[in-house]
Amino acid sequence: MIERPERTEPTLAGIGEITVLLGRARGGDDAAWDRVVHLLYADLKRLARRASAGAAAQEVTALVHDCYLRLNRSGADHIESRAHFLSLASMVMRQLLINHARDHLTQKRGGDQAHTTLGKADLDIAQAVYSEAEELLAIDAALKRLGETDARLVRVVECRLFGGLSEEETATAMDLPLRSAQRLWQRARARLRDLADETG
């Protein structure tokens, strides 16, 4: 279980500490990796809340822990900074949410579930979950189409939309100048609007 840190935002010293700890973690220091996750736990919670807006607190916590387990399996080998860590976390959260949405749609269509009679409130909740799942899958499909022309457009959307990273954090995570990251974000939004018009 990951312990929740006391502070919610890293200080500048904390950001420097994270970079140093990531260097140690890349060298095989497991305690340094654990410390990085501890320091960035509040950021992971923020990403999860943003990525799964409207979800119950336990669902947000479950998303954080699932994300942590995936990141922990791949380790710190290629993670160089806080922004890079959060960029990877946003990518993982996108995949977890898409998988979750697919599961919801499978259950809605019958799956292997026993059928029960639902009240109106239950039906309303089920319809909201179904609509959200469909929307997530539509976004995922649009991002896949976007990736066919420029994978960087997908990364910038993952950083900004799923990760909630700032323009500066996104530029750092993508190893780009700020203006380039801003232009990519503008281009990605325009292309996503075009794709929505084509399918709408």
Coordinates of C-alpha atoms in Angstrom, one line a residue:
M1 CA 0.0 0.0 0.0
I2 CA 1.3 3.5 -0.9
E3 CA 1.4 6.0 2.0
R4 CA -0.2 9.3 1.3
P5 CA 2.4 12.1 1.6
E6 CA 1.7 15.1 3.8
R7 CA 2.3 17.8 1.1
T8 CA 0.1 18.1 -1.9
E9 CA 2.5 19.9 -4.3
P10 CA 6.2 19.3 -4.5
T11 CA 8.4 22.3 -3.6
L12 CA 11.2 23.3 -6.0
A13 CA 13.5 21.4 -3.6
G14 CA 11.1 18.5 -3.8
I15 CA 11.2 18.5 -7.6
G16 CA 15.1 18.5 -7.5
E17 CA 14.9 15.7 -4.9
I18 CA 12.6 13.7 -7.3
T19 CA 15.1 14.0 -10.1
V20 CA 18.0 12.8 -7.9
L21 CA 15.9 10.0 -6.5
L22 CA 14.9 8.9 -10.1
G23 CA 18.6 8.8 -11.0
R24 CA 19.2 6.5 -8.0
A25 CA 16.2 4.4 -8.9
R26 CA 17.5 3.9 -12.4
G27 CA 20.7 2.6 -10.8
G28 CA 18.6 -0.1 -9.0
D29 CA 17.9 1.7 -5.6
D30 CA 14.4 0.3 -4.8
A31 CA 14.1 2.6 -1.7
A32 CA 14.6 5.6 -4.0
W33 CA 11.8 4.4 -6.3
D34 CA 9.5 4.0 -3.3
R35 CA 10.4 7.5 -2.1
V36 CA 9.6 8.9 -5.6
V37 CA 6.1 7.3 -5.6
H38 CA 5.6 8.6 -2.0
L39 CA 6.4 12.1 -3.0
L40 CA 4.3 12.0 -6.2
Y41 CA 1.3 10.2 -4.6
A42 CA -0.7 13.4 -4.4
D43 CA 0.0 14.1 -8.1
L44 CA -1.2 10.6 -9.0
K45 CA -4.4 11.2 -7.0
R46 CA -4.8 14.5 -8.9
L47 CA -4.3 12.8 -12.2
A48 CA -6.8 10.0 -11.3
R49 CA -9.4 12.5 -10.1
R50 CA -9.1 14.5 -13.4
A51 CA -9.0 11.4 -15.6
S52 CA -12.1 9.8 -13.9
A53 CA -14.1 13.0 -13.1
G54 CA -17.3 12.2 -11.2
A55 CA -16.0 8.8 -10.0
A56 CA -16.4 7.7 -6.4
A57 CA -13.4 8.2 -4.0
Q58 CA -12.7 4.4 -3.9
E59 CA -12.7 4.3 -7.7
V60 CA -10.1 7.1 -7.8
T61 CA -8.0 5.3 -5.2
A62 CA -8.3 2.0 -7.2
L63 CA -7.1 3.8 -10.3
V64 CA -4.1 5.3 -8.5
H65 CA -3.1 1.8 -7.2
D66 CA -3.6 0.1 -10.5
C67 CA -1.5 2.8 -12.2
Y68 CA 1.2 2.4 -9.5
L69 CA 1.3 -1.4 -10.0
R70 CA 1.8 -0.9 -13.8
L71 CA 4.5 1.7 -13.3
N72 CA 6.2 -0.3 -10.6
R73 CA 6.3 -3.4 -13.0
S74 CA 8.1 -1.3 -15.6
G75 CA 10.3 0.4 -13.1
A76 CA 12.3 3.6 -13.2
D77 CA 14.7 2.7 -16.0
H78 CA 13.6 5.4 -18.5
I79 CA 11.9 7.9 -16.2
E80 CA 14.0 11.1 -15.9
S81 CA 11.8 13.7 -14.1
R82 CA 8.6 14.4 -12.3
A83 CA 6.9 15.5 -15.5
H84 CA 8.1 12.4 -17.3
F85 CA 6.7 10.2 -14.5
L86 CA 3.3 12.0 -14.6
S87 CA 3.3 11.8 -18.4
L88 CA 3.7 8.0 -18.2
A89 CA 1.1 7.8 -15.5
S90 CA -1.4 9.7 -17.7
M91 CA -0.7 7.2 -20.5
V92 CA -1.3 4.3 -18.1
M93 CA -4.5 5.8 -16.7
R94 CA -5.8 6.3 -20.2
Q95 CA -5.3 2.6 -20.9
L96 CA -6.8 1.5 -17.5
L97 CA -9.9 3.8 -18.1
I98 CA -10.4 2.4 -21.6
N99 CA -10.2 -1.2 -20.3
H100 CA -12.7 -0.3 -17.6
A101 CA -15.0 1.3 -20.2
R102 CA -14.9 -1.8 -22.4
D103 CA -15.7 -3.9 -19.3
H104 CA -18.7 -1.7 -18.6
L105 CA -20.0 -1.9 -22.1
T106 CA -19.6 -5.7 -22.1
Q107 CA -21.6 -5.9 -18.9
K108 CA -24.3 -3.6 -20.4
R109 CA -24.6 -5.9 -23.4
G110 CA -25.1 -8.9 -21.3
G111 CA -21.7 -10.4 -20.7
D112 CA -21.8 -13.4 -18.4
Q113 CA -23.8 -11.5 -15.8
A114 CA -27.0 -12.7 -14.2
H115 CA -29.9 -10.4 -15.0
T116 CA -31.6 -8.5 -12.2
T117 CA -34.5 -6.0 -12.1
L118 CA -33.2 -2.4 -11.5
G119 CA -35.0 0.5 -10.0
K120 CA -35.2 3.9 -11.8
A121 CA -32.2 5.3 -9.8
D122 CA -30.1 2.2 -10.7
L123 CA -31.1 2.6 -14.3
D124 CA -30.1 6.2 -14.3
I125 CA -26.7 5.4 -12.8
A126 CA -26.2 2.5 -15.3
Q127 CA -27.1 4.8 -18.2
A128 CA -24.6 7.5 -17.0
V129 CA -21.9 4.9 -16.7
Y130 CA -22.7 3.5 -20.1
S131 CA -22.6 7.0 -21.7
E132 CA -19.3 7.8 -20.0
A133 CA -17.9 4.4 -21.2
E134 CA -19.0 5.1 -24.8
E135 CA -17.5 8.6 -24.7
L136 CA -14.2 7.3 -23.4
L137 CA -14.1 4.7 -26.2
A138 CA -14.9 7.3 -28.8
I139 CA -12.0 9.5 -27.5
D140 CA -9.7 6.5 -27.6
A141 CA -10.8 5.7 -31.2
A142 CA -10.2 9.4 -32.2
L143 CA -6.7 9.3 -30.5
K144 CA -5.8 6.1 -32.4
R145 CA -6.8 7.8 -35.7
L146 CA -4.8 10.9 -34.6
G147 CA -1.8 8.7 -33.9
E148 CA -1.8 7.4 -37.5
T149 CA -0.7 10.9 -38.7
D150 CA 1.4 12.1 -35.7
A151 CA 2.0 10.2 -32.5
R152 CA 3.1 13.4 -30.8
L153 CA -0.4 14.7 -31.0
V154 CA -1.6 11.7 -29.0
R155 CA 1.1 12.2 -26.4
V156 CA 0.2 15.9 -25.9
V157 CA -3.5 15.0 -25.5
E158 CA -2.6 12.3 -23.0
C159 CA -0.5 14.7 -21.0
R160 CA -3.0 17.6 -21.1
L161 CA -6.4 15.8 -21.0
F162 CA -5.7 12.5 -19.1
G163 CA -2.7 13.7 -17.1
G164 CA -3.8 17.3 -16.4
L165 CA -0.2 18.4 -16.9
S166 CA 0.4 22.1 -17.4
E167 CA 1.9 23.5 -20.7
E168 CA 5.3 23.6 -19.1
E169 CA 5.1 20.1 -17.6
T170 CA 3.9 18.7 -21.0
A171 CA 6.8 20.4 -22.8
T172 CA 9.2 18.9 -20.2
A173 CA 7.7 15.5 -20.4
M174 CA 7.8 15.5 -24.2
D175 CA 11.3 17.0 -24.3
L176 CA 10.1 19.9 -26.4
P177 CA 10.3 23.7 -26.3
L178 CA 7.3 25.3 -24.7
R179 CA 6.1 26.9 -27.9
S180 CA 6.3 23.5 -29.8
A181 CA 4.2 21.8 -27.1
Q182 CA 1.7 24.6 -27.3
R183 CA 1.4 24.3 -31.1
L184 CA 1.0 20.6 -30.8
W185 CA -1.8 21.0 -28.3
Q186 CA -3.6 23.5 -30.6
R187 CA -3.1 21.2 -33.6
A188 CA -4.3 18.1 -31.6
R189 CA -7.5 19.9 -30.5
A190 CA -8.2 21.1 -34.0
R191 CA -7.7 17.6 -35.4
L192 CA -9.9 16.0 -32.7
R193 CA -12.7 18.5 -33.6
D194 CA -12.3 17.6 -37.3
L195 CA -12.6 13.9 -36.4
A196 CA -15.6 14.5 -34.3
D197 CA -17.3 16.4 -37.1
E198 CA -16.5 13.6 -39.6
T199 CA -18.1 11.0 -37.3
G200 CA -20.9 13.2 -36.1

